Short mmCIF file of C-alpha atoms in Angstrom, two decimals:
data_model
loop_
_atom_site.label_atom_id
_atom_site.label_comp_id
_atom_site.label_asym_id
_atom_site.label_seq_id
_atom_site.Cartn_x
_atom_site.Cartn_y
_atom_site.Cartn_z
CA MET A 841 -34.89 -16.92 -45.14
CA ARG A 842 -32.42 -19.99 -45.64
CA ILE A 843 -28.57 -20.19 -45.30
CA SER A 844 -27.98 -18.77 -48.78
CA GLN A 845 -29.70 -15.88 -48.65
CA LEU A 846 -28.53 -15.26 -44.46
CA SER A 847 -24.92 -15.33 -46.26
CA ALA A 848 -26.39 -13.29 -48.79
CA GLU A 849 -27.70 -10.57 -46.91
CA SER A 850 -24.77 -10.73 -44.05
CA GLY A 851 -21.86 -11.07 -46.54
CA VAL A 852 -20.72 -13.58 -44.75
CA PRO A 853 -19.81 -16.41 -46.98
CA ILE A 854 -21.56 -19.75 -46.08
CA PRO A 855 -18.31 -21.80 -44.53
CA THR A 856 -18.00 -19.02 -41.81
CA ILE A 857 -21.41 -19.00 -40.97
CA LYS A 858 -21.69 -23.11 -40.09
CA TYR A 859 -18.57 -22.31 -38.14
CA TYR A 860 -19.61 -19.56 -35.87
CA LEU A 861 -22.76 -22.18 -35.79
CA ARG A 862 -20.10 -25.31 -34.57
CA GLU A 863 -18.63 -22.46 -32.00
CA GLY A 864 -21.88 -22.02 -30.55
CA LEU A 865 -21.85 -18.18 -31.30
CA LEU A 866 -24.64 -18.02 -33.90
CA PRO A 867 -27.36 -20.21 -32.86
CA ALA A 868 -29.33 -22.58 -34.36
CA GLY A 869 -31.90 -21.76 -36.63
CA GLU A 870 -35.28 -23.46 -36.61
CA GLN A 871 -34.81 -26.73 -38.15
CA THR A 872 -38.23 -27.35 -40.83
CA ALA A 873 -36.67 -30.16 -42.68
CA ALA A 874 -33.17 -32.92 -42.34
CA THR A 875 -31.32 -30.70 -43.86
CA ARG A 876 -32.84 -27.39 -44.24
CA ALA A 877 -33.21 -24.62 -40.71
CA GLU A 878 -34.60 -21.07 -41.19
CA TYR A 879 -32.87 -17.80 -40.16
CA GLY A 880 -34.23 -14.18 -38.90
CA PRO A 881 -33.50 -10.88 -37.94
CA SER A 882 -31.72 -12.22 -34.83
CA HIS A 883 -29.42 -14.37 -37.04
CA LEU A 884 -28.41 -11.05 -38.79
CA ARG A 885 -27.71 -9.23 -35.66
CA ARG A 886 -25.74 -11.84 -34.15
CA LEU A 887 -23.85 -11.72 -37.80
CA ARG A 888 -23.11 -7.99 -37.65
CA LEU A 889 -21.95 -8.48 -33.53
CA ILE A 890 -19.64 -10.99 -34.53
CA ARG A 891 -18.45 -8.94 -37.67
CA ALA A 892 -17.61 -6.40 -34.88
CA LEU A 893 -15.68 -7.71 -32.89
CA LEU A 894 -14.03 -9.52 -35.01
CA GLU A 895 -12.76 -7.70 -38.09
CA VAL A 896 -13.30 -4.59 -36.14
CA GLY A 897 -12.91 -4.92 -32.02
CA ARG A 898 -9.34 -7.68 -33.28
CA LEU A 899 -10.93 -10.11 -31.15
CA PRO A 900 -10.21 -14.16 -30.58
CA VAL A 901 -12.69 -16.67 -30.84
CA ALA A 902 -13.00 -17.02 -27.36
CA ALA A 903 -12.67 -13.34 -26.09
CA ILE A 904 -15.81 -12.99 -28.53
CA ARG A 905 -17.26 -15.80 -26.94
CA ARG A 906 -17.65 -14.43 -23.73
CA VAL A 907 -18.49 -11.34 -24.90
CA ILE A 908 -22.10 -13.56 -26.62
CA GLU A 909 -22.25 -15.33 -23.31
CA ALA A 910 -22.54 -11.78 -21.48
CA VAL A 911 -25.75 -11.09 -24.94
CA GLU A 912 -26.90 -14.06 -24.17
CA ASP A 913 -27.64 -14.11 -20.41
CA GLU A 914 -30.96 -11.75 -19.69
CA ASP A 915 -30.45 -11.16 -16.00
CA LEU A 916 -27.33 -9.63 -17.01
CA PRO A 917 -27.45 -5.59 -16.54
CA VAL A 918 -26.82 -3.75 -19.65
CA HIS A 919 -23.88 -2.30 -18.49
CA THR A 920 -21.90 -4.71 -17.00
CA MET A 921 -22.42 -6.88 -20.74
CA LEU A 922 -21.42 -3.78 -22.65
CA GLY A 923 -18.16 -3.66 -19.69
CA THR A 924 -17.62 -7.60 -20.92
CA ALA A 925 -17.04 -5.72 -24.57
CA HIS A 926 -15.25 -2.65 -23.50
CA TYR A 927 -12.73 -5.00 -21.02
CA ALA A 928 -12.41 -7.09 -24.14
CA LEU A 929 -11.69 -4.87 -26.42
CA GLY A 930 -8.08 -3.56 -24.09
CA ALA A 931 -5.46 -5.71 -22.95
CA ALA A 932 -5.48 -7.85 -19.37
CA PRO A 933 -3.79 -6.47 -16.43
CA GLU A 934 -0.28 -7.71 -15.89
CA PRO A 935 1.14 -8.03 -12.70
CA ASP A 936 3.49 -5.48 -12.03
CA ALA A 937 6.65 -8.38 -10.83
CA GLY A 938 8.00 -5.92 -8.28
CA ASP A 939 8.12 -2.92 -10.39
CA ASP A 940 8.23 -0.40 -8.22
CA ASP A 941 6.93 2.61 -11.23
CA LEU A 942 4.34 0.56 -12.03
CA ARG A 943 2.46 0.42 -8.27
CA GLU A 944 3.65 4.34 -7.78
CA ALA A 945 1.11 5.01 -11.91
CA ARG A 946 -1.23 2.97 -10.84
CA GLN A 947 -1.59 4.53 -7.94
CA THR A 948 -1.55 8.01 -9.29
CA VAL A 949 -4.18 6.61 -11.46
CA ASP A 950 -6.78 4.98 -8.48
CA GLU A 951 -5.94 8.86 -7.15
CA LEU A 952 -7.05 10.78 -10.29
CA ILE A 953 -10.09 8.14 -11.12
CA ALA A 954 -11.37 8.72 -7.37
CA GLY A 955 -10.45 12.67 -7.84
CA LEU A 956 -13.12 13.13 -10.58
CA GLY A 957 -15.33 11.37 -8.99
CA TRP A 958 -15.95 8.26 -11.51
CA THR A 959 -17.58 4.54 -11.29
CA VAL A 960 -14.73 2.56 -12.76
CA THR A 961 -14.51 -0.88 -11.25
CA PRO A 962 -11.35 -1.55 -9.87
CA LEU A 963 -10.34 -4.51 -12.09
CA ALA A 964 -11.40 -2.58 -15.50
CA PRO A 965 -8.00 -3.25 -17.53
CA THR A 966 -8.25 0.81 -19.03
CA ARG A 967 -6.75 1.08 -14.72
CA ASP A 968 -3.68 -0.58 -16.46
CA GLU A 969 -3.12 1.02 -19.58
CA LEU A 970 -3.02 4.09 -18.48
CA ALA A 971 -1.12 3.17 -15.97
CA ARG A 972 2.14 1.29 -18.17
CA ALA A 973 1.37 4.82 -20.76
CA LEU A 974 2.36 6.84 -17.58
CA VAL A 975 4.76 4.31 -17.23
CA THR A 976 6.15 4.98 -20.01
CA LEU A 977 6.10 8.98 -20.07
CA LYS A 978 8.58 8.71 -16.43
CA ARG A 979 11.15 6.40 -18.02
CA LEU A 980 11.58 8.79 -21.58
CA GLY A 981 12.45 11.40 -19.46
CA MET A 982 8.17 13.30 -19.82
CA PRO A 983 6.68 12.25 -15.98
CA ALA A 984 2.69 13.10 -16.39
CA GLY A 985 1.05 14.78 -13.76
CA GLN A 986 -1.87 15.66 -12.65
CA ALA A 987 -1.71 18.99 -14.52
CA ASP A 988 -0.90 17.22 -16.98
CA LEU A 989 -3.93 14.37 -17.41
CA LEU A 990 -6.85 16.58 -16.20
CA PRO A 991 -6.63 18.28 -20.16
CA TYR A 992 -7.50 15.14 -21.15
CA ALA A 993 -10.24 13.79 -19.04
CA ALA A 994 -11.86 15.98 -19.70
CA SER A 995 -12.15 16.34 -23.62
CA ALA A 996 -12.90 12.14 -22.50
CA MET A 997 -15.41 13.07 -19.87
CA ARG A 998 -16.70 15.55 -22.38
CA LEU A 999 -16.95 13.84 -25.59
CA ALA A 1000 -18.82 10.84 -23.36
CA HIS A 1001 -21.03 12.38 -22.04
CA ASP A 1002 -22.23 14.76 -24.82
CA HIS A 1003 -21.31 12.82 -27.64
CA GLU A 1004 -20.95 9.30 -27.38
CA MET A 1005 -23.10 7.13 -25.23
CA SER A 1006 -25.59 8.86 -27.08
CA ARG A 1007 -25.00 6.67 -29.67
CA ILE A 1008 -26.11 3.67 -28.29
CA PRO A 1009 -29.19 2.20 -28.19
CA PHE A 1010 -29.31 0.89 -24.23
CA ASP A 1011 -33.10 0.23 -24.59
CA GLY A 1012 -32.85 -2.20 -27.68
CA PRO A 1013 -31.26 -5.65 -28.72
CA ARG A 1014 -28.20 -6.37 -26.37
CA GLU A 1015 -26.19 -7.67 -29.86
CA VAL A 1016 -27.08 -3.63 -31.58
CA ALA A 1017 -26.33 -2.27 -28.38
CA VAL A 1018 -22.38 -3.94 -27.82
CA GLU A 1019 -21.98 -4.01 -31.62
CA THR A 1020 -22.54 0.53 -31.82
CA LEU A 1021 -20.00 0.43 -28.69
CA VAL A 1022 -17.14 -1.37 -30.18
CA ILE A 1023 -17.74 0.17 -33.17
CA CYS A 1024 -17.30 3.90 -31.69
CA THR A 1025 -14.95 3.01 -29.14
CA VAL A 1026 -13.00 1.41 -32.32
CA LEU A 1027 -13.00 3.61 -34.87
CA TYR A 1028 -14.37 7.19 -33.33
CA GLY A 1029 -10.82 6.20 -31.05
CA ARG A 1030 -9.01 6.57 -34.27
CA VAL A 1031 -10.92 9.70 -35.58
CA LEU A 1032 -10.19 11.40 -32.79
CA ASP A 1033 -6.49 10.76 -32.35
CA VAL A 1034 -6.50 12.02 -36.37
CA PHE A 1035 -8.29 14.88 -35.90
CA ARG A 1036 -5.73 15.61 -32.41
CA ARG A 1037 -3.07 15.45 -35.21
CA LEU A 1038 -4.54 17.43 -37.86
CA ALA A 1039 -4.78 19.50 -34.68
CA GLN A 1040 -1.27 19.47 -34.00
CA GLU A 1041 -0.45 20.69 -37.54
CA SER A 1042 -2.26 23.41 -37.80
CA GLU A 1043 -1.49 24.48 -34.31
CA SER A 1044 2.31 24.05 -35.41
CA ALA A 1045 1.89 26.26 -38.35
CA ARG A 1046 -0.10 28.98 -35.84
CA ILE A 1047 2.76 29.04 -34.16
CA LEU A 1048 5.57 29.46 -36.45
CA GLY A 1049 4.32 31.20 -38.26
CA ALA A 1050 4.19 28.18 -41.89
CA THR A 1051 1.69 27.84 -44.72
CA ALA A 1052 -0.11 25.28 -45.69
CA THR A 1053 1.33 23.93 -49.42
#
């Protein structure tokens, strides 16, 4: 298909496609004439991935480029490729700058993950995200111990094991696997948060004897 067809099928404007081509995010089409190139299904898949990373993941171009480099590296294991995308969705770990609370929280997180028997790389930014949440809870007068955290961990693993990871086509095109991971992580994360708030309202009504109006 020509670039005009690629634009029509993907919903991405031609100037944006040309920008992705210049930035190396989208591979060049097959040149059929001096000013004409042909594009195929792989280009559609790549545009879907870029849109997922940009519009759903809210990633900057530099982070998108790192993810795409991982997708294109066929020697990179699928788990590592998915991890590159997963880690790009979170904030980069920050130095503790002598913060004793943060150091203590990071140790708590490390011990919790080890106790759960989870396989999580020491460099995972999610470790730092959880530690910083624990610091905030502590400073708000609501310190969270293992008894507070384990129900959340159990629910998260049950979702990941029984439902979420089964949605990812590990044996399919690498772009599709990453796209699915990003969309499910971000959008179903919002769905989970909304369901929690709905459940909290319902439980409040049950406990306090309120009725829907």
